[in-house]
Amino acid sequence: MPHPKRKISKSRRDKRRTHDKAIAPTLTTCKVTGAVHLPHRAYTVDGNVYYNGKLLIEKAVA
């Protein structure tokens, strides 16, 4: 197993970890359906698939 040759200081360790953080995803609200979804992604509302406020795939009626 490799071992560090020198001790890593707390400030150097913390500087490295500044970018290791969880960020909340950006969400948008559809003007047509009012659903909250990820931008530039298709989303479902009551079994129907929407993209950019337009109905792509309608739910199949049994």
JSON list of N, CA and C in Angstrom, two decimals:
[
{"chain": "A", "resi": 1, "resn": "MET", "atom": "N", "xyz": [0.85, -1.19, 0.00]},
{"chain": "A", "resi": 1, "resn": "MET", "atom": "CA", "xyz": [0.00, 0.00, 0.00]},
{"chain": "A", "resi": 1, "resn": "MET", "atom": "C", "xyz": [0.89, 1.25, 0.00]},
{"chain": "A", "resi": 2, "resn": "PRO", "atom": "N", "xyz": [0.56, 2.21, -0.83]},
{"chain": "A", "resi": 2, "resn": "PRO", "atom": "CA", "xyz": [1.36, 3.44, -0.83]},
{"chain": "A", "resi": 2, "resn": "PRO", "atom": "C", "xyz": [1.02, 4.31, 0.38]},
{"chain": "A", "resi": 3, "resn": "HIS", "atom": "N", "xyz": [2.03, 5.00, 0.86]},
{"chain": "A", "resi": 3, "resn": "HIS", "atom": "CA", "xyz": [1.85, 5.90, 2.00]},
{"chain": "A", "resi": 3, "resn": "HIS", "atom": "C", "xyz": [2.29, 7.29, 1.58]},
{"chain": "A", "resi": 4, "resn": "PRO", "atom": "N", "xyz": [1.64, 8.31, 2.12]},
{"chain": "A", "resi": 4, "resn": "PRO", "atom": "CA", "xyz": [2.04, 9.67, 1.78]},
{"chain": "A", "resi": 4, "resn": "PRO", "atom": "C", "xyz": [3.43, 9.99, 2.34]},
{"chain": "A", "resi": 5, "resn": "LYS", "atom": "N", "xyz": [4.22, 10.68, 1.54]},
{"chain": "A", "resi": 5, "resn": "LYS", "atom": "CA", "xyz": [5.56, 11.04, 1.99]},
{"chain": "A", "resi": 5, "resn": "LYS", "atom": "C", "xyz": [5.52, 12.20, 2.98]},
{"chain": "A", "resi": 6, "resn": "ARG", "atom": "N", "xyz": [4.53, 13.09, 2.80]},
{"chain": "A", "resi": 6, "resn": "ARG", "atom": "CA", "xyz": [4.37, 14.24, 3.69]},
{"chain": "A", "resi": 6, "resn": "ARG", "atom": "C", "xyz": [2.92, 14.33, 4.16]},
{"chain": "A", "resi": 7, "resn": "LYS", "atom": "N", "xyz": [2.73, 14.94, 5.32]},
{"chain": "A", "resi": 7, "resn": "LYS", "atom": "CA", "xyz": [1.38, 15.13, 5.84]},
{"chain": "A", "resi": 7, "resn": "LYS", "atom": "C", "xyz": [0.66, 16.19, 5.00]},
{"chain": "A", "resi": 8, "resn": "ILE", "atom": "N", "xyz": [-0.59, 15.90, 4.65]},
{"chain": "A", "resi": 8, "resn": "ILE", "atom": "CA", "xyz": [-1.42, 16.86, 3.94]},
{"chain": "A", "resi": 8, "resn": "ILE", "atom": "C", "xyz": [-2.10, 17.74, 4.98]},
{"chain": "A", "resi": 9, "resn": "SER", "atom": "N", "xyz": [-1.89, 19.05, 4.88]},
{"chain": "A", "resi": 9, "resn": "SER", "atom": "CA", "xyz": [-2.48, 19.96, 5.87]},
{"chain": "A", "resi": 9, "resn": "SER", "atom": "C", "xyz": [-4.00, 20.01, 5.71]},
{"chain": "A", "resi": 10, "resn": "LYS", "atom": "N", "xyz": [-4.65, 20.47, 6.78]},
{"chain": "A", "resi": 10, "resn": "LYS", "atom": "CA", "xyz": [-6.12, 20.56, 6.74]},
{"chain": "A", "resi": 10, "resn": "LYS", "atom": "C", "xyz": [-6.58, 21.55, 5.68]},
{"chain": "A", "resi": 11, "resn": "SER", "atom": "N", "xyz": [-5.87, 22.64, 5.52]},
{"chain": "A", "resi": 11, "resn": "SER", "atom": "CA", "xyz": [-6.28, 23.64, 4.53]},
{"chain": "A", "resi": 11, "resn": "SER", "atom": "C", "xyz": [-6.11, 23.10, 3.11]},
{"chain": "A", "resi": 12, "resn": "ARG", "atom": "N", "xyz": [-5.05, 22.37, 2.84]},
{"chain": "A", "resi": 12, "resn": "ARG", "atom": "CA", "xyz": [-4.85, 21.80, 1.50]},
{"chain": "A", "resi": 12, "resn": "ARG", "atom": "C", "xyz": [-5.91, 20.73, 1.22]},
{"chain": "A", "resi": 13, "resn": "ARG", "atom": "N", "xyz": [-6.20, 19.92, 2.23]},
{"chain": "A", "resi": 13, "resn": "ARG", "atom": "CA", "xyz": [-7.23, 18.89, 2.09]},
{"chain": "A", "resi": 13, "resn": "ARG", "atom": "C", "xyz": [-8.59, 19.53, 1.81]},
{"chain": "A", "resi": 14, "resn": "ASP", "atom": "N", "xyz": [-8.91, 20.58, 2.55]},
{"chain": "A", "resi": 14, "resn": "ASP", "atom": "CA", "xyz": [-10.20, 21.24, 2.37]},
{"chain": "A", "resi": 14, "resn": "ASP", "atom": "C", "xyz": [-10.29, 21.98, 1.04]},
{"chain": "A", "resi": 15, "resn": "LYS", "atom": "N", "xyz": [-9.18, 22.52, 0.55]},
{"chain": "A", "resi": 15, "resn": "LYS", "atom": "CA", "xyz": [-9.18, 23.17, -0.76]},
{"chain": "A", "resi": 15, "resn": "LYS", "atom": "C", "xyz": [-9.50, 22.15, -1.86]},
{"chain": "A", "resi": 16, "resn": "ARG", "atom": "N", "xyz": [-8.99, 20.95, -1.70]},
{"chain": "A", "resi": 16, "resn": "ARG", "atom": "CA", "xyz": [-9.27, 19.90, -2.68]},
{"chain": "A", "resi": 16, "resn": "ARG", "atom": "C", "xyz": [-10.73, 19.49, -2.64]},
{"chain": "A", "resi": 17, "resn": "ARG", "atom": "N", "xyz": [-11.33, 19.52, -1.46]},
{"chain": "A", "resi": 17, "resn": "ARG", "atom": "CA", "xyz": [-12.71, 19.06, -1.30]},
{"chain": "A", "resi": 17, "resn": "ARG", "atom": "C", "xyz": [-13.76, 20.12, -1.60]},
{"chain": "A", "resi": 18, "resn": "THR", "atom": "N", "xyz": [-13.37, 21.34, -1.95]},
{"chain": "A", "resi": 18, "resn": "THR", "atom": "CA", "xyz": [-14.35, 22.40, -2.18]},
{"chain": "A", "resi": 18, "resn": "THR", "atom": "C", "xyz": [-15.30, 22.07, -3.31]},
{"chain": "A", "resi": 19, "resn": "HIS", "atom": "N", "xyz": [-14.87, 21.30, -4.29]},
{"chain": "A", "resi": 19, "resn": "HIS", "atom": "CA", "xyz": [-15.72, 20.98, -5.43]},
{"chain": "A", "resi": 19, "resn": "HIS", "atom": "C", "xyz": [-16.53, 19.71, -5.23]},
{"chain": "A", "resi": 20, "resn": "ASP", "atom": "N", "xyz": [-16.29, 19.00, -4.14]},
{"chain": "A", "resi": 20, "resn": "ASP", "atom": "CA", "xyz": [-17.03, 17.77, -3.85]},
{"chain": "A", "resi": 20, "resn": "ASP", "atom": "C", "xyz": [-18.26, 18.08, -3.02]},
{"chain": "A", "resi": 21, "resn": "LYS", "atom": "N", "xyz": [-19.29, 18.60, -3.66]},
{"chain": "A", "resi": 21, "resn": "LYS", "atom": "CA", "xyz": [-20.49, 18.95, -2.92]},
{"chain": "A", "resi": 21, "resn": "LYS", "atom": "C", "xyz": [-21.71, 18.55, -3.74]},
{"chain": "A", "resi": 22, "resn": "ALA", "atom": "N", "xyz": [-22.77, 18.29, -3.06]},
{"chain": "A", "resi": 22, "resn": "ALA", "atom": "CA", "xyz": [-24.02, 17.93, -3.72]},
{"chain": "A", "resi": 22, "resn": "ALA", "atom": "C", "xyz": [-24.75, 19.22, -4.07]},
{"chain": "A", "resi": 23, "resn": "ILE", "atom": "N", "xyz": [-25.24, 19.29, -5.31]},
{"chain": "A", "resi": 23, "resn": "ILE", "atom": "CA", "xyz": [-25.99, 20.47, -5.74]},
{"chain": "A", "resi": 23, "resn": "ILE", "atom": "C", "xyz": [-27.40, 20.03, -6.10]},
{"chain": "A", "resi": 24, "resn": "ALA", "atom": "N", "xyz": [-28.36, 20.88, -5.82]},
{"chain": "A", "resi": 24, "resn": "ALA", "atom": "CA", "xyz": [-29.75, 20.58, -6.14]},
{"chain": "A", "resi": 24, "resn": "ALA", "atom": "C", "xyz": [-29.96, 20.74, -7.64]},
{"chain": "A", "resi": 25, "resn": "PRO", "atom": "N", "xyz": [-30.71, 19.83, -8.26]},
{"chain": "A", "resi": 25, "resn": "PRO", "atom": "CA", "xyz": [-30.94, 19.94, -9.70]},
{"chain": "A", "resi": 25, "resn": "PRO", "atom": "C", "xyz": [-31.82, 21.14, -10.02]},
{"chain": "A", "resi": 26, "resn": "THR", "atom": "N", "xyz": [-31.60, 21.73, -11.19]},
{"chain": "A", "resi": 26, "resn": "THR", "atom": "CA", "xyz": [-32.43, 22.84, -11.65]},
{"chain": "A", "resi": 26, "resn": "THR", "atom": "C", "xyz": [-33.74, 22.27, -12.18]},
{"chain": "A", "resi": 27, "resn": "LEU", "atom": "N", "xyz": [-34.84, 22.76, -11.66]},
{"chain": "A", "resi": 27, "resn": "LEU", "atom": "CA", "xyz": [-36.15, 22.28, -12.07]},
{"chain": "A", "resi": 27, "resn": "LEU", "atom": "C", "xyz": [-36.93, 23.40, -12.73]},
{"chain": "A", "resi": 28, "resn": "THR", "atom": "N", "xyz": [-37.77, 23.04, -13.70]},
{"chain": "A", "resi": 28, "resn": "THR", "atom": "CA", "xyz": [-38.63, 24.01, -14.35]},
{"chain": "A", "resi": 28, "resn": "THR", "atom": "C", "xyz": [-40.08, 23.57, -14.21]},
{"chain": "A", "resi": 29, "resn": "THR", "atom": "N", "xyz": [-40.99, 24.51, -14.37]},
{"chain": "A", "resi": 29, "resn": "THR", "atom": "CA", "xyz": [-42.42, 24.23, -14.29]},
{"chain": "A", "resi": 29, "resn": "THR", "atom": "C", "xyz": [-43.02, 24.39, -15.68]},
{"chain": "A", "resi": 30, "resn": "CYS", "atom": "N", "xyz": [-43.78, 23.41, -16.10]},
{"chain": "A", "resi": 30, "resn": "CYS", "atom": "CA", "xyz": [-44.42, 23.45, -17.40]},
{"chain": "A", "resi": 30, "resn": "CYS", "atom": "C", "xyz": [-45.58, 24.44, -17.36]},
{"chain": "A", "resi": 31, "resn": "LYS", "atom": "N", "xyz": [-45.68, 25.29, -18.39]},
{"chain": "A", "resi": 31, "resn": "LYS", "atom": "CA", "xyz": [-46.75, 26.28, -18.45]},
{"chain": "A", "resi": 31, "resn": "LYS", "atom": "C", "xyz": [-48.08, 25.64, -18.82]},
{"chain": "A", "resi": 32, "resn": "VAL", "atom": "N", "xyz": [-48.04, 24.50, -19.50]},
{"chain": "A", "resi": 32, "resn": "VAL", "atom": "CA", "xyz": [-49.27, 23.84, -19.95]},
{"chain": "A", "resi": 32, "resn": "VAL", "atom": "C", "xyz": [-49.85, 22.94, -18.86]},
{"chain": "A", "resi": 33, "resn": "THR", "atom": "N", "xyz": [-49.01, 22.05, -18.31]},
{"chain": "A", "resi": 33, "resn": "THR", "atom": "CA", "xyz": [-49.49, 21.07, -17.35]},
{"chain": "A", "resi": 33, "resn": "THR", "atom": "C", "xyz": [-49.25, 21.47, -15.90]},
{"chain": "A", "resi": 34, "resn": "GLY", "atom": "N", "xyz": [-48.30, 22.35, -15.65]},
{"chain": "A", "resi": 34, "resn": "GLY", "atom": "CA", "xyz": [-47.96, 22.74, -14.28]},
{"chain": "A", "resi": 34, "resn": "GLY", "atom": "C", "xyz": [-47.06, 21.74, -13.58]},
{"chain": "A", "resi": 35, "resn": "ALA", "atom": "N", "xyz": [-46.53, 20.77, -14.32]},
{"chain": "A", "resi": 35, "resn": "ALA", "atom": "CA", "xyz": [-45.67, 19.75, -13.73]},
{"chain": "A", "resi": 35, "resn": "ALA", "atom": "C", "xyz": [-44.26, 20.30, -13.55]},
{"chain": "A", "resi": 36, "resn": "VAL", "atom": "N", "xyz": [-43.61, 19.88, -12.49]},
{"chain": "A", "resi": 36, "resn": "VAL", "atom": "CA", "xyz": [-42.22, 20.25, -12.23]},
{"chain": "A", "resi": 36, "resn": "VAL", "atom": "C", "xyz": [-41.34, 19.14, -12.80]},
{"chain": "A", "resi": 37, "resn": "HIS", "atom": "N", "xyz": [-40.36, 19.52, -13.62]},
{"chain": "A", "resi": 37, "resn": "HIS", "atom": "CA", "xyz": [-39.52, 18.52, -14.29]},
{"chain": "A", "resi": 37, "resn": "HIS", "atom": "C", "xyz": [-38.15, 19.09, -14.57]},
{"chain": "A", "resi": 38, "resn": "LEU", "atom": "N", "xyz": [-37.22, 18.21, -14.97]},
{"chain": "A", "resi": 38, "resn": "LEU", "atom": "CA", "xyz": [-35.89, 18.64, -15.37]},
{"chain": "A", "resi": 38, "resn": "LEU", "atom": "C", "xyz": [-35.97, 19.32, -16.73]},
{"chain": "A", "resi": 39, "resn": "PRO", "atom": "N", "xyz": [-35.21, 20.38, -16.96]},
{"chain": "A", "resi": 39, "resn": "PRO", "atom": "CA", "xyz": [-35.26, 21.04, -18.26]},
{"chain": "A", "resi": 39, "resn": "PRO", "atom": "C", "xyz": [-34.66, 20.16, -19.36]},
{"chain": "A", "resi": 40, "resn": "HIS", "atom": "N", "xyz": [-35.18, 20.30, -20.56]},
{"chain": "A", "resi": 40, "resn": "HIS", "atom": "CA", "xyz": [-34.72, 19.56, -21.74]},
{"chain": "A", "resi": 40, "resn": "HIS", "atom": "C", "xyz": [-34.88, 18.05, -21.58]},
{"chain": "A", "resi": 41, "resn": "ARG", "atom": "N", "xyz": [-35.89, 17.63, -20.84]},
{"chain": "A", "resi": 41, "resn": "ARG", "atom": "CA", "xyz": [-36.18, 16.21, -20.65]},
{"chain": "A", "resi": 41, "resn": "ARG", "atom": "C", "xyz": [-37.68, 15.98, -20.85]},
{"chain": "A", "resi": 42, "resn": "ALA", "atom": "N", "xyz": [-38.04, 14.81, -21.35]},
{"chain": "A", "resi": 42, "resn": "ALA", "atom": "CA", "xyz": [-39.44, 14.44, -21.45]},
{"chain": "A", "resi": 42, "resn": "ALA", "atom": "C", "xyz": [-39.93, 14.06, -20.05]},
{"chain": "A", "resi": 43, "resn": "TYR", "atom": "N", "xyz": [-41.22, 14.30, -19.79]},
{"chain": "A", "resi": 43, "resn": "TYR", "atom": "CA", "xyz": [-41.78, 14.00, -18.47]},
{"chain": "A", "resi": 43, "resn": "TYR", "atom": "C", "xyz": [-43.20, 13.49, -18.64]},
{"chain": "A", "resi": 44, "resn": "THR", "atom": "N", "xyz": [-43.68, 12.76, -17.64]},
{"chain": "A", "resi": 44, "resn": "THR", "atom": "CA", "xyz": [-45.01, 12.16, -17.70]},
{"chain": "A", "resi": 44, "resn": "THR", "atom": "C", "xyz": [-45.96, 12.88, -16.77]},
{"chain": "A", "resi": 45, "resn": "VAL", "atom": "N", "xyz": [-47.21, 13.03, -17.24]},
{"chain": "A", "resi": 45, "resn": "VAL", "atom": "CA", "xyz": [-48.29, 13.57, -16.44]},
{"chain": "A", "resi": 45, "resn": "VAL", "atom": "C", "xyz": [-49.51, 12.70, -16.71]},
{"chain": "A", "resi": 46, "resn": "ASP", "atom": "N", "xyz": [-49.98, 11.98, -15.71]},
{"chain": "A", "resi": 46, "resn": "ASP", "atom": "CA", "xyz": [-51.14, 11.08, -15.83]},
{"chain": "A", "resi": 46, "resn": "ASP", "atom": "C", "xyz": [-50.97, 10.07, -16.95]},
{"chain": "A", "resi": 47, "resn": "GLY", "atom": "N", "xyz": [-49.76, 9.56, -17.13]},
{"chain": "A", "resi": 47, "resn": "GLY", "atom": "CA", "xyz": [-49.51, 8.54, -18.14]},
{"chain": "A", "resi": 47, "resn": "GLY", "atom": "C", "xyz": [-49.19, 9.09, -19.52]},
{"chain": "A", "resi": 48, "resn": "ASN", "atom": "N", "xyz": [-49.38, 10.38, -19.75]},
{"chain": "A", "resi": 48, "resn": "ASN", "atom": "CA", "xyz": [-49.04, 11.01, -21.03]},
{"chain": "A", "resi": 48, "resn": "ASN", "atom": "C", "xyz": [-47.62, 11.55, -20.96]},
{"chain": "A", "resi": 49, "resn": "VAL", "atom": "N", "xyz": [-46.89, 11.46, -22.07]},
{"chain": "A", "resi": 49, "resn": "VAL", "atom": "CA", "xyz": [-45.52, 11.92, -22.11]},
{"chain": "A", "resi": 49, "resn": "VAL", "atom": "C", "xyz": [-45.49, 13.28, -22.81]},
{"chain": "A", "resi": 50, "resn": "TYR", "atom": "N", "xyz": [-44.90, 14.27, -22.14]},
{"chain": "A", "resi": 50, "resn": "TYR", "atom": "CA", "xyz": [-44.80, 15.63, -22.66]},
{"chain": "A", "resi": 50, "resn": "TYR", "atom": "C", "xyz": [-43.34, 16.00, -22.84]},
{"chain": "A", "resi": 51, "resn": "TYR", "atom": "N", "xyz": [-43.09, 16.89, -23.80]},
{"chain": "A", "resi": 51, "resn": "TYR", "atom": "CA", "xyz": [-41.77, 17.50, -23.96]},
{"chain": "A", "resi": 51, "resn": "TYR", "atom": "C", "xyz": [-41.98, 18.91, -24.47]},
{"chain": "A", "resi": 52, "resn": "ASN", "atom": "N", "xyz": [-41.39, 19.87, -23.80]},
{"chain": "A", "resi": 52, "resn": "ASN", "atom": "CA", "xyz": [-41.48, 21.28, -24.19]},
{"chain": "A", "resi": 52, "resn": "ASN", "atom": "C", "xyz": [-42.93, 21.76, -24.24]},
{"chain": "A", "resi": 53, "resn": "GLY", "atom": "N", "xyz": [-43.78, 21.24, -23.35]},
{"chain": "A", "resi": 53, "resn": "GLY", "atom": "CA", "xyz": [-45.16, 21.65, -23.28]},
{"chain": "A", "resi": 53, "resn": "GLY", "atom": "C", "xyz": [-46.07, 21.03, -24.31]},
{"chain": "A", "resi": 54, "resn": "LYS", "atom": "N", "xyz": [-45.55, 20.11, -25.11]},
{"chain": "A", "resi": 54, "resn": "LYS", "atom": "CA", "xyz": [-46.34, 19.47, -26.16]},
{"chain": "A", "resi": 54, "resn": "LYS", "atom": "C", "xyz": [-46.50, 17.98, -25.85]},
{"chain": "A", "resi": 55, "resn": "LEU", "atom": "N", "xyz": [-47.67, 17.46, -26.17]},
{"chain": "A", "resi": 55, "resn": "LEU", "atom": "CA", "xyz": [-47.96, 16.04, -25.93]},
{"chain": "A", "resi": 55, "resn": "LEU", "atom": "C", "xyz": [-47.24, 15.21, -26.97]},
{"chain": "A", "resi": 56, "resn": "LEU", "atom": "N", "xyz": [-46.38, 14.30, -26.54]},
{"chain": "A", "resi": 56, "resn": "LEU", "atom": "CA", "xyz": [-45.66, 13.42, -27.45]},
{"chain": "A", "resi": 56, "resn": "LEU", "atom": "C", "xyz": [-46.35, 12.08, -27.59]},
{"chain": "A", "resi": 57, "resn": "ILE", "atom": "N", "xyz": [-46.60, 11.43, -26.47]},
{"chain": "A", "resi": 57, "resn": "ILE", "atom": "CA", "xyz": [-47.20, 10.10, -26.49]},
{"chain": "A", "resi": 57, "resn": "ILE", "atom": "C", "xyz": [-48.41, 10.13, -25.57]},
{"chain": "A", "resi": 58, "resn": "GLU", "atom": "N", "xyz": [-49.58, 9.81, -26.13]},
{"chain": "A", "resi": 58, "resn": "GLU", "atom": "CA", "xyz": [-50.79, 9.80, -25.36]},
{"chain": "A", "resi": 58, "resn": "GLU", "atom": "C", "xyz": [-50.97, 8.43, -24.69]},
{"chain": "A", "resi": 59, "resn": "LYS", "atom": "N", "xyz": [-51.54, 8.44, -23.51]},
{"chain": "A", "resi": 59, "resn": "LYS", "atom": "CA", "xyz": [-51.74, 7.21, -22.77]},
{"chain": "A", "resi": 59, "resn": "LYS", "atom": "C", "xyz": [-52.70, 6.30, -23.53]},
{"chain": "A", "resi": 60, "resn": "ALA", "atom": "N", "xyz": [-52.35, 5.04, -23.64]},
{"chain": "A", "resi": 60, "resn": "ALA", "atom": "CA", "xyz": [-53.19, 4.06, -24.34]},
{"chain": "A", "resi": 60, "resn": "ALA", "atom": "C", "xyz": [-54.40, 3.72, -23.48]},
{"chain": "A", "resi": 61, "resn": "VAL", "atom": "N", "xyz": [-55.57, 3.78, -24.09]},
{"chain": "A", "resi": 61, "resn": "VAL", "atom": "CA", "xyz": [-56.81, 3.46, -23.37]},
{"chain": "A", "resi": 61, "resn": "VAL", "atom": "C", "xyz": [-57.09, 1.97, -23.57]},
{"chain": "A", "resi": 62, "resn": "ALA", "atom": "N", "xyz": [-57.31, 1.28, -22.48]},
{"chain": "A", "resi": 62, "resn": "ALA", "atom": "CA", "xyz": [-57.50, -0.17, -22.56]},
{"chain": "A", "resi": 62, "resn": "ALA", "atom": "C", "xyz": [-58.89, -0.55, -22.99]}
]
